[in-house]
Short mmCIF file of C-alpha atoms in Angstrom, two decimals:
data_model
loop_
_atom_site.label_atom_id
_atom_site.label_comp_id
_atom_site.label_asym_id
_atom_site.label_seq_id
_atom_site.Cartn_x
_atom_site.Cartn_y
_atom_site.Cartn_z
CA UNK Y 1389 1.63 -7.13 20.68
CA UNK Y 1390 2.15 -3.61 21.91
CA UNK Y 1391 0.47 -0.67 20.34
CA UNK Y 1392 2.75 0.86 18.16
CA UNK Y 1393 3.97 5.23 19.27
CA UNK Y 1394 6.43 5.61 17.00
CA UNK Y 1395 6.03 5.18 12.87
CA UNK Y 1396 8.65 6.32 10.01
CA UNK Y 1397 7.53 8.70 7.10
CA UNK Y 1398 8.64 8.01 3.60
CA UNK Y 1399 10.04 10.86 1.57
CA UNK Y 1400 6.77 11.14 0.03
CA UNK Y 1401 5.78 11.84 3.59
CA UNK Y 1402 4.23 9.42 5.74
CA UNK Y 1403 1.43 6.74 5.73
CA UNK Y 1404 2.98 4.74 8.16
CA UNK Y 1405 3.60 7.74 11.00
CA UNK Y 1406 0.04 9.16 9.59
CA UNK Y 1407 -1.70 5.71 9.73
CA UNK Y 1408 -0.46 4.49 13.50
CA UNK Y 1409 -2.16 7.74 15.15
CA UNK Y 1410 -5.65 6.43 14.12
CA UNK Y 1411 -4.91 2.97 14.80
CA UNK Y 1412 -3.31 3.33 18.80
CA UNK Y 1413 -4.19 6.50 20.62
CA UNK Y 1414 -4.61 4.50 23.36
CA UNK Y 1415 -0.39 3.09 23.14
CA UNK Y 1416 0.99 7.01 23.70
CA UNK Y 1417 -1.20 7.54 27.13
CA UNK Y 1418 0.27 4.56 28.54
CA UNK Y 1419 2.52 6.61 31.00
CA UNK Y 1420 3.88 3.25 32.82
CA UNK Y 1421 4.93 1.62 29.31
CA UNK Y 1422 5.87 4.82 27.61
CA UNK Y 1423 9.37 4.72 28.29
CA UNK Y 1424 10.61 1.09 26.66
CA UNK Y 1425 8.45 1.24 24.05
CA UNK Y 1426 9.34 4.67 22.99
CA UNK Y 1427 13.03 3.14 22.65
CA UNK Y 1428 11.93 -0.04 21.05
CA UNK Y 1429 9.71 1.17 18.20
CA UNK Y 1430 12.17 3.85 17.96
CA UNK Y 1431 15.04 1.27 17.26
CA UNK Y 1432 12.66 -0.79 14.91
CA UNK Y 1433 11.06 2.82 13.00
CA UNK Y 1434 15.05 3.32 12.11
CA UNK Y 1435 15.84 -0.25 11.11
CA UNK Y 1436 12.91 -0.83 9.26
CA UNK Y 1437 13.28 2.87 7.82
CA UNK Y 1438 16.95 2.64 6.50
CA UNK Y 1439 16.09 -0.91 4.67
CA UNK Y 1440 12.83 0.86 3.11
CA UNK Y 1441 14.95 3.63 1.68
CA UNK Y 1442 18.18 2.14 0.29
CA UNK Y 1443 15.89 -0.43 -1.20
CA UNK Y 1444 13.68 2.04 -2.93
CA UNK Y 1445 16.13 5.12 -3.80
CA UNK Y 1446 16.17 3.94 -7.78
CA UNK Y 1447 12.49 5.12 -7.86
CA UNK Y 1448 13.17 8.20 -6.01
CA UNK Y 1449 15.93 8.77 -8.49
CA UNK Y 1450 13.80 8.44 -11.21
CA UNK Y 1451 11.04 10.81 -10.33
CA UNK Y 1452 13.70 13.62 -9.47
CA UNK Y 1453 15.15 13.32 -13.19
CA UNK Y 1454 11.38 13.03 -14.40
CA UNK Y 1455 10.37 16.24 -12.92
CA UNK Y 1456 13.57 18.09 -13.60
CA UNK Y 1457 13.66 17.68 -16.92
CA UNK Y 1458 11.94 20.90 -19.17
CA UNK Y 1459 9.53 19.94 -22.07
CA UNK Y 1460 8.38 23.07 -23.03
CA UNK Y 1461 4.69 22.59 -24.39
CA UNK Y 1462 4.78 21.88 -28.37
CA UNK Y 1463 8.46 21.65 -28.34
CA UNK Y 1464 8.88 18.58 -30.75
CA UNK Y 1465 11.58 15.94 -30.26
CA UNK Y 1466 10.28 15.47 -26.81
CA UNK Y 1467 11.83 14.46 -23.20
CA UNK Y 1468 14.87 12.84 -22.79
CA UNK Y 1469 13.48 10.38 -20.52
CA UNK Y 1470 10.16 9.12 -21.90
CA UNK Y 1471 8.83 7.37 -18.65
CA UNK Y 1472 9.78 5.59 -15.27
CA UNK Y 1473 10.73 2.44 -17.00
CA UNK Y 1474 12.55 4.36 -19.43
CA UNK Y 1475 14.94 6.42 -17.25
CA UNK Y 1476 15.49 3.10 -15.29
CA UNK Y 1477 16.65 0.90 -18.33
CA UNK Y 1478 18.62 4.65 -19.54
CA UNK Y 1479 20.23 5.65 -16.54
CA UNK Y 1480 21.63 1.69 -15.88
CA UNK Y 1481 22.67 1.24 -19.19
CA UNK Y 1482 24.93 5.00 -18.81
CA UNK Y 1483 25.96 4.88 -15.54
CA UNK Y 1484 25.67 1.48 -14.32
CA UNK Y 1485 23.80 -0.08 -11.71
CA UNK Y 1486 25.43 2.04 -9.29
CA UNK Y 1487 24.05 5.03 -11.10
CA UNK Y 1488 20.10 4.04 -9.68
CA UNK Y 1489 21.93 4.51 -6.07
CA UNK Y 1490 22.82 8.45 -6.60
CA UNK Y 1491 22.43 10.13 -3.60
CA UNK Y 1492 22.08 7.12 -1.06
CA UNK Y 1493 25.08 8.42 1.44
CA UNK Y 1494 22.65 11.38 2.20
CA UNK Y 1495 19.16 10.04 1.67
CA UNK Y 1496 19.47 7.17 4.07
CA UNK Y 1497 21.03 10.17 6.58
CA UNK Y 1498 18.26 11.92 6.08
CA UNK Y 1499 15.12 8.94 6.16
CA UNK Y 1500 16.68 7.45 9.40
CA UNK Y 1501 17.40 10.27 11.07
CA UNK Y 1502 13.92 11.95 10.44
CA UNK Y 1503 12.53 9.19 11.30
CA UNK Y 1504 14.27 8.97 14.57
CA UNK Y 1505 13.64 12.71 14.94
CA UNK Y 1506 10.10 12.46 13.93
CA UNK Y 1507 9.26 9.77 16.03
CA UNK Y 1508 10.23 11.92 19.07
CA UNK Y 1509 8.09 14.85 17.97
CA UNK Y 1510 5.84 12.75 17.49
CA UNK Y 1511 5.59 11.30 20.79
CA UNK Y 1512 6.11 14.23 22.18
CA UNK Y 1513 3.31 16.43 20.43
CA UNK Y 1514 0.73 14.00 20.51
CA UNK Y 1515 1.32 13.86 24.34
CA UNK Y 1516 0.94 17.44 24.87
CA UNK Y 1517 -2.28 17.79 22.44
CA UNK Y 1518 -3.86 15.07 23.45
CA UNK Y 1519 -3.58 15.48 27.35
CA UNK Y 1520 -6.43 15.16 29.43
CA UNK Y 1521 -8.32 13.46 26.38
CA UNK Y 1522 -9.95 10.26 25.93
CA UNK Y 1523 -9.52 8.40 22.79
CA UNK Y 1524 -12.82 9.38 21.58
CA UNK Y 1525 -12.13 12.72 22.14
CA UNK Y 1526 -8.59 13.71 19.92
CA UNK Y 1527 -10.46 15.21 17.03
CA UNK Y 1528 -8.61 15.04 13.06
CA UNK Y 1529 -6.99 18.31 13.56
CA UNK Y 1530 -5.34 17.48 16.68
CA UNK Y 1531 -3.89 14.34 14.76
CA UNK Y 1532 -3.03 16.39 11.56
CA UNK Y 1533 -1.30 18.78 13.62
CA UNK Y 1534 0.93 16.44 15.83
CA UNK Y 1535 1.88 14.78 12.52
CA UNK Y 1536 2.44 17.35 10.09
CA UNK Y 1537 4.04 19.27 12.88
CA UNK Y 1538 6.38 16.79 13.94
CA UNK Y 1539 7.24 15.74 10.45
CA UNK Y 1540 7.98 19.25 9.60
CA UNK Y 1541 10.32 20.11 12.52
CA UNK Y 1542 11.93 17.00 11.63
CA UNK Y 1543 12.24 17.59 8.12
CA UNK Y 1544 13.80 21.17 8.19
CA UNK Y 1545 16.51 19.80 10.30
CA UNK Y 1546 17.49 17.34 7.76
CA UNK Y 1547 16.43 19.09 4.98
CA UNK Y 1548 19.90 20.69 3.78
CA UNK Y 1549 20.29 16.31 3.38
CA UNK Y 1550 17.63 16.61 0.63
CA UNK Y 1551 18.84 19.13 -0.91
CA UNK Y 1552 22.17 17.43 -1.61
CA UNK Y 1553 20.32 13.90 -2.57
CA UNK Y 1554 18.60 15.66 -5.33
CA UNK Y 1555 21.95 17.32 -6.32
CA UNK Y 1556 23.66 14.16 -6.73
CA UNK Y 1557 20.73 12.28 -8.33
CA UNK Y 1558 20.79 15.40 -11.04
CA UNK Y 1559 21.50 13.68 -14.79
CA UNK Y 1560 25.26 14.72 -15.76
CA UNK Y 1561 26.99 15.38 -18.81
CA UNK Y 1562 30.36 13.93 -16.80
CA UNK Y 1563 30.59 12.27 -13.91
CA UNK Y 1564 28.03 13.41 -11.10
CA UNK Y 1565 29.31 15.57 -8.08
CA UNK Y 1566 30.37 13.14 -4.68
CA UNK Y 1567 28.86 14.05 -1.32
CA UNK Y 1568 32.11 16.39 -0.83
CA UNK Y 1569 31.74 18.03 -4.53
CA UNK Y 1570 27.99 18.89 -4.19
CA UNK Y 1571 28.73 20.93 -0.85
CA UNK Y 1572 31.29 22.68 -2.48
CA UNK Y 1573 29.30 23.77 -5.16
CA UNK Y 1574 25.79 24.54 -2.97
CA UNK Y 1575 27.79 26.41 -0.77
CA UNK Y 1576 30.27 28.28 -2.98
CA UNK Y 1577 26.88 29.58 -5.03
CA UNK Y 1578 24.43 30.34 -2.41
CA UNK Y 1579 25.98 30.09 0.85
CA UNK Y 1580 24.29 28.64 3.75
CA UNK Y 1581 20.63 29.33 2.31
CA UNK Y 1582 21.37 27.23 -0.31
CA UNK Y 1583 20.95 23.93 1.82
CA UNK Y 1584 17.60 24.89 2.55
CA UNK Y 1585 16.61 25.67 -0.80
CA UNK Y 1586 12.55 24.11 -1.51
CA UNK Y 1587 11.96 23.85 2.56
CA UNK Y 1588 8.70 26.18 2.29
CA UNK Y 1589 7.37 24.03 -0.44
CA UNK Y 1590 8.40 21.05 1.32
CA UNK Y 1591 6.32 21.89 4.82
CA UNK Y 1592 3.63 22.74 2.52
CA UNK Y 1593 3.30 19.20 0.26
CA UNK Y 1594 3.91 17.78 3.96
CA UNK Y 1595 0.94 19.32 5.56
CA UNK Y 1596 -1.65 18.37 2.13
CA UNK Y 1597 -0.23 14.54 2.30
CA UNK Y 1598 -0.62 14.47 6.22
CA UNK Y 1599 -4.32 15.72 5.72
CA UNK Y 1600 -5.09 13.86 2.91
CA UNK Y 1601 -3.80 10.54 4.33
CA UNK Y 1602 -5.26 10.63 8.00
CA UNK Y 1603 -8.25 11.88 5.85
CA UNK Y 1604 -8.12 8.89 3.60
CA UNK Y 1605 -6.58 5.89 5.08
CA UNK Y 1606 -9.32 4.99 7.85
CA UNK Y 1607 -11.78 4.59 5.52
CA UNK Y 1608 -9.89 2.66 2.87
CA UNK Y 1609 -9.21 0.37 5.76
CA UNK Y 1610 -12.60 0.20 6.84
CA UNK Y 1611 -13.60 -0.20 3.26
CA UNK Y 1612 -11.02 -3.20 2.73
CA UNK Y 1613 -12.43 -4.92 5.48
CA UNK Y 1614 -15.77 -4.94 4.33
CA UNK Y 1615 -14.34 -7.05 1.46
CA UNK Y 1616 -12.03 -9.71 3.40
CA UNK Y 1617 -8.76 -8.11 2.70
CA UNK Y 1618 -6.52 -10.27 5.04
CA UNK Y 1619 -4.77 -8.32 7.78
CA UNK Y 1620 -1.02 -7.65 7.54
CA UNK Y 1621 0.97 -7.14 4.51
CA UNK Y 1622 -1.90 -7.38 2.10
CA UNK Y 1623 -4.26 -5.30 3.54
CA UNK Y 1624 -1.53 -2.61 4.49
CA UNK Y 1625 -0.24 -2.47 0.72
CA UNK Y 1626 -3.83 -1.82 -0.64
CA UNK Y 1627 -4.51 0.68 2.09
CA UNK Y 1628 -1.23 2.33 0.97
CA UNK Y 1629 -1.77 2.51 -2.71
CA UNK Y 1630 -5.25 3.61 -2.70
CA UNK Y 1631 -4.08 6.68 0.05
CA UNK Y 1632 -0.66 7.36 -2.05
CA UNK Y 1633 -2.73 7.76 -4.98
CA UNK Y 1634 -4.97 10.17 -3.54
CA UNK Y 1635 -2.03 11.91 -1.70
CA UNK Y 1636 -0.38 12.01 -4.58
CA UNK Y 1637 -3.24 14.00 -6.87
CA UNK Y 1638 -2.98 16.22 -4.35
CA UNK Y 1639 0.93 16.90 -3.76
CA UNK Y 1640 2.84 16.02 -7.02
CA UNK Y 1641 2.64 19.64 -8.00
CA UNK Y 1642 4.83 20.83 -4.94
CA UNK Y 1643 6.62 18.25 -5.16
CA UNK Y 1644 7.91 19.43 -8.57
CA UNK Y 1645 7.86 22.73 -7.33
CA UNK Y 1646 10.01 21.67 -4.81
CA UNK Y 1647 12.53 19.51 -6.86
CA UNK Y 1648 13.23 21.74 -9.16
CA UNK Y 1649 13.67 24.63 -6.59
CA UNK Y 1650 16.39 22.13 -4.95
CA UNK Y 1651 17.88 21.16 -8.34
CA UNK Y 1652 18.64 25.11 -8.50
CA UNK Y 1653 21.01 24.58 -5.16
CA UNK Y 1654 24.92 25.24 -6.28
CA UNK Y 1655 23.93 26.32 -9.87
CA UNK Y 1656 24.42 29.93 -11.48
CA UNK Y 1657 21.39 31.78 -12.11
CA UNK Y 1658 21.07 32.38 -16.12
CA UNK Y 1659 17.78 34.07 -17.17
CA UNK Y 1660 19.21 34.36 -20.91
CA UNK Y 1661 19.58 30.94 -21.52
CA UNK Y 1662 19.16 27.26 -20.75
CA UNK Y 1663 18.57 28.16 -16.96
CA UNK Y 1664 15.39 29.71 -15.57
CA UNK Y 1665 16.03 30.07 -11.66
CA UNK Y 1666 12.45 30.45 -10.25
CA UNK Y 1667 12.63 32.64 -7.27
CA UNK Y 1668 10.27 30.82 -5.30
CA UNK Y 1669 7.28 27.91 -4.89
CA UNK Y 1670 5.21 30.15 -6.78
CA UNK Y 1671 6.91 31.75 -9.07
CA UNK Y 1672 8.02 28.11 -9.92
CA UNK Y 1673 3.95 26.51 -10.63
CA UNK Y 1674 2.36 29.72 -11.86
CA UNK Y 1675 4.78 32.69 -13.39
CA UNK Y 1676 3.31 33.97 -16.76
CA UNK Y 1677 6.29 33.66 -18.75
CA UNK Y 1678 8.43 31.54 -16.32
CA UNK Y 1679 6.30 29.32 -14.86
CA UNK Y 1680 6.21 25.53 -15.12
CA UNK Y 1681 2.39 26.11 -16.56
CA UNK Y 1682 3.37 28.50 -18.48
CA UNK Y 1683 6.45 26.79 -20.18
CA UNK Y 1684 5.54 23.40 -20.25
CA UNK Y 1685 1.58 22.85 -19.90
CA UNK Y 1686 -0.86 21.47 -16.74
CA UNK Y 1687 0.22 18.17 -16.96
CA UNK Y 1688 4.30 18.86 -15.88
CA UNK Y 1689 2.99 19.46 -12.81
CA UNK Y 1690 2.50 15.61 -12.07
CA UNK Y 1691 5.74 14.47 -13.34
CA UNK Y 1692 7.07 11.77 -11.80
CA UNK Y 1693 3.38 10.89 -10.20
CA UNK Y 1694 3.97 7.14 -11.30
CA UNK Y 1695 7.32 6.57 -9.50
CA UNK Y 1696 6.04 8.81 -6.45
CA UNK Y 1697 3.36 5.82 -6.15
CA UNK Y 1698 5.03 3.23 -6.62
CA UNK Y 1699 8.02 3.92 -4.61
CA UNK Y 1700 5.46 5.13 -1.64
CA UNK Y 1701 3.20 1.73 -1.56
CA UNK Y 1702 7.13 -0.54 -2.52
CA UNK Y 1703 8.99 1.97 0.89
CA UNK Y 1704 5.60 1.51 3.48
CA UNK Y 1705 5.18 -2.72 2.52
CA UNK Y 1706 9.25 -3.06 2.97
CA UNK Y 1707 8.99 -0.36 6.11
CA UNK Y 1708 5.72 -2.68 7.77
CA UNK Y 1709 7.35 -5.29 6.96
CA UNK Y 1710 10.81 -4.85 8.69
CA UNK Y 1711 8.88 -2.60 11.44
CA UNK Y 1712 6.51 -5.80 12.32
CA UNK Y 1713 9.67 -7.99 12.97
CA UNK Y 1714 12.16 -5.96 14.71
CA UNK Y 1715 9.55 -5.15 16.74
CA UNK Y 1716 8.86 -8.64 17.50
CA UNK Y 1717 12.73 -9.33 17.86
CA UNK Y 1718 13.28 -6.86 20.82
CA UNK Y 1719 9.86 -7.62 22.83
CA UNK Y 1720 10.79 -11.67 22.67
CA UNK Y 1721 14.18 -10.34 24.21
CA UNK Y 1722 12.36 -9.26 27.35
#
């Protein structure tokens, strides 16, 4: 089977992209193959990305309401949603099945077209970097910096797509805004800016999971095979919970930072209220009076860590899985 150049990063960024630069250096210096590959693992990172993500938005869903919602420490009557499992079985009974799909319009916009986006950076950086070099030879920076580099540049051109996901995946009083409705409000409150509302937080929790991932993964691989893990499916779901969970100790805290900085987008500032509008990443983890620490104790800063898990090792088994046989499809066309 041909080495794979081109991988797909979740929204929890990547350990499929992260994971395929340790496993085939060798598959991007190919010059003579470079060209059909490129478009066939392209075709099969977008497939195999858009199936991930419309299958797994519910869980993304639920960790945007999880870490949105304010529980001020020793507030009594507690959260409105009391878990994962809770604001699954809430927002279903409320809103409907439908209502676990908020956002899909642009978060599948977004996954696919990052992915196509960041498989092309991707391709293209590592090229560059590693020029000249022999497998051997491309160190862990030069990996962590065609990743996180590509995944970045991909994600700020699809970020104002974020930004209106988490909008639309918001809990409402009413009905929720449409796709139409949430631009009109993000841009009638804060202009063009507001569509790129949580990007510097966003490059940063992209950066810590790329590093922590390529730092991580290799050895939780070599450590499953010490221990007969089959190959495939099995040993690519273990490798991917054991690396989400570290990435996720790690990140969760910017990605909070983050979601409620993009919750913000289209809503009036009100510092004499219900509505604290933090100013920035981190004004948002660490303000004295303001601040998520401050306000609501250590441990808000991993809300939603138990979706953000599951939903990354659930998108990268669907995402190998669909990857593996698209890929399979177009090569047994030749």
């Amino acid at each position: 089977k041909k080495g794979a150049i081109v991988a797909a990063s979740p929204p929890t960024p990547s350990l499929s992209a992260f994971s395929v630069l340790g496993m085939d250096h060798a598959g991007v210096s190919r010059q003579e193959e470079r060209g059909s590959e490129l478009m066939v693992q392209l075709m099969a990172n977008i497939t195999a990305a858009f199936v991930a993500e419309a299958t797994t938005l519910p869980l993304d869903m639920v960790k945007v309401r999880l870490q949105v919602q304010v529980s001020p420490a020793g507030q009594r009557g507690g959260p409105r949603f009391r878990g994962m499992l809770d604001c699954l079985l809430q927002t279903a009974s409320k809103e409907g099945l439908g209502g676990l799909w908020g956002g899909v319009a642009p978060a599948v916009t977004r996954q696919v077209s990052t992915a196509a986006f960041g498989g092309i950076f991707l391709h293209s950086a590592l090229g560059r970097i590693t020029a000249g070099k022999a497998p051997s030879e491309v160190t862990f920076a030069d990996k962590l910096i065609a990743a996180a580099g590509a995944r970045s540049a991909a994600l700020t051109i699809m970020h104002p797509m974020d930004v209106l996901k988490t909008r639309m995946q918001l809990p409402a009083r009413g009905k929720r805004p449409d796709l139409e409705e949430a631009v009109r409000q993000i841009h009638e409150t804060s202009g063009v800016r507001g569509f790129f509302t949580g990007l510097a937080p966003s490059i940063a929790r992209t950066f810590v999971i790329t590093a922590t991932e390529l730092g991580t993964y290799s050895h939780i691989k070599a450590f499953l095979d010490g221990r007969d893990v089959p190959e495939g499916i099995p040993m690519f779901a273990a490798s991917s919970f054991l690396a989400g969970v570290a990435s996720a100790l790690v990140s969760t805290p910017l990605d909070v930072a983050r979601t409620r900085l993009m919750a913000q987008a289209g809503r009036v500032a009100v510092r004499q209220g219900q509505a604290v509008m933090y100013t920035g990443t981190v004004h948002a983890l660490f303000h004295q009076r303001e601040g998520i620490v401050a306000t609501e104790g250590v441990l808000a800063l991993y809300k939603g860590f138990l979706p953000t898990v599951t939903r990354k090792v659930v998108w990268c088994t669907i995402f190998f899985a669909y990857y593996e046989k698209v890929v399979e499809y177009f090569y047994s066309l030749k």
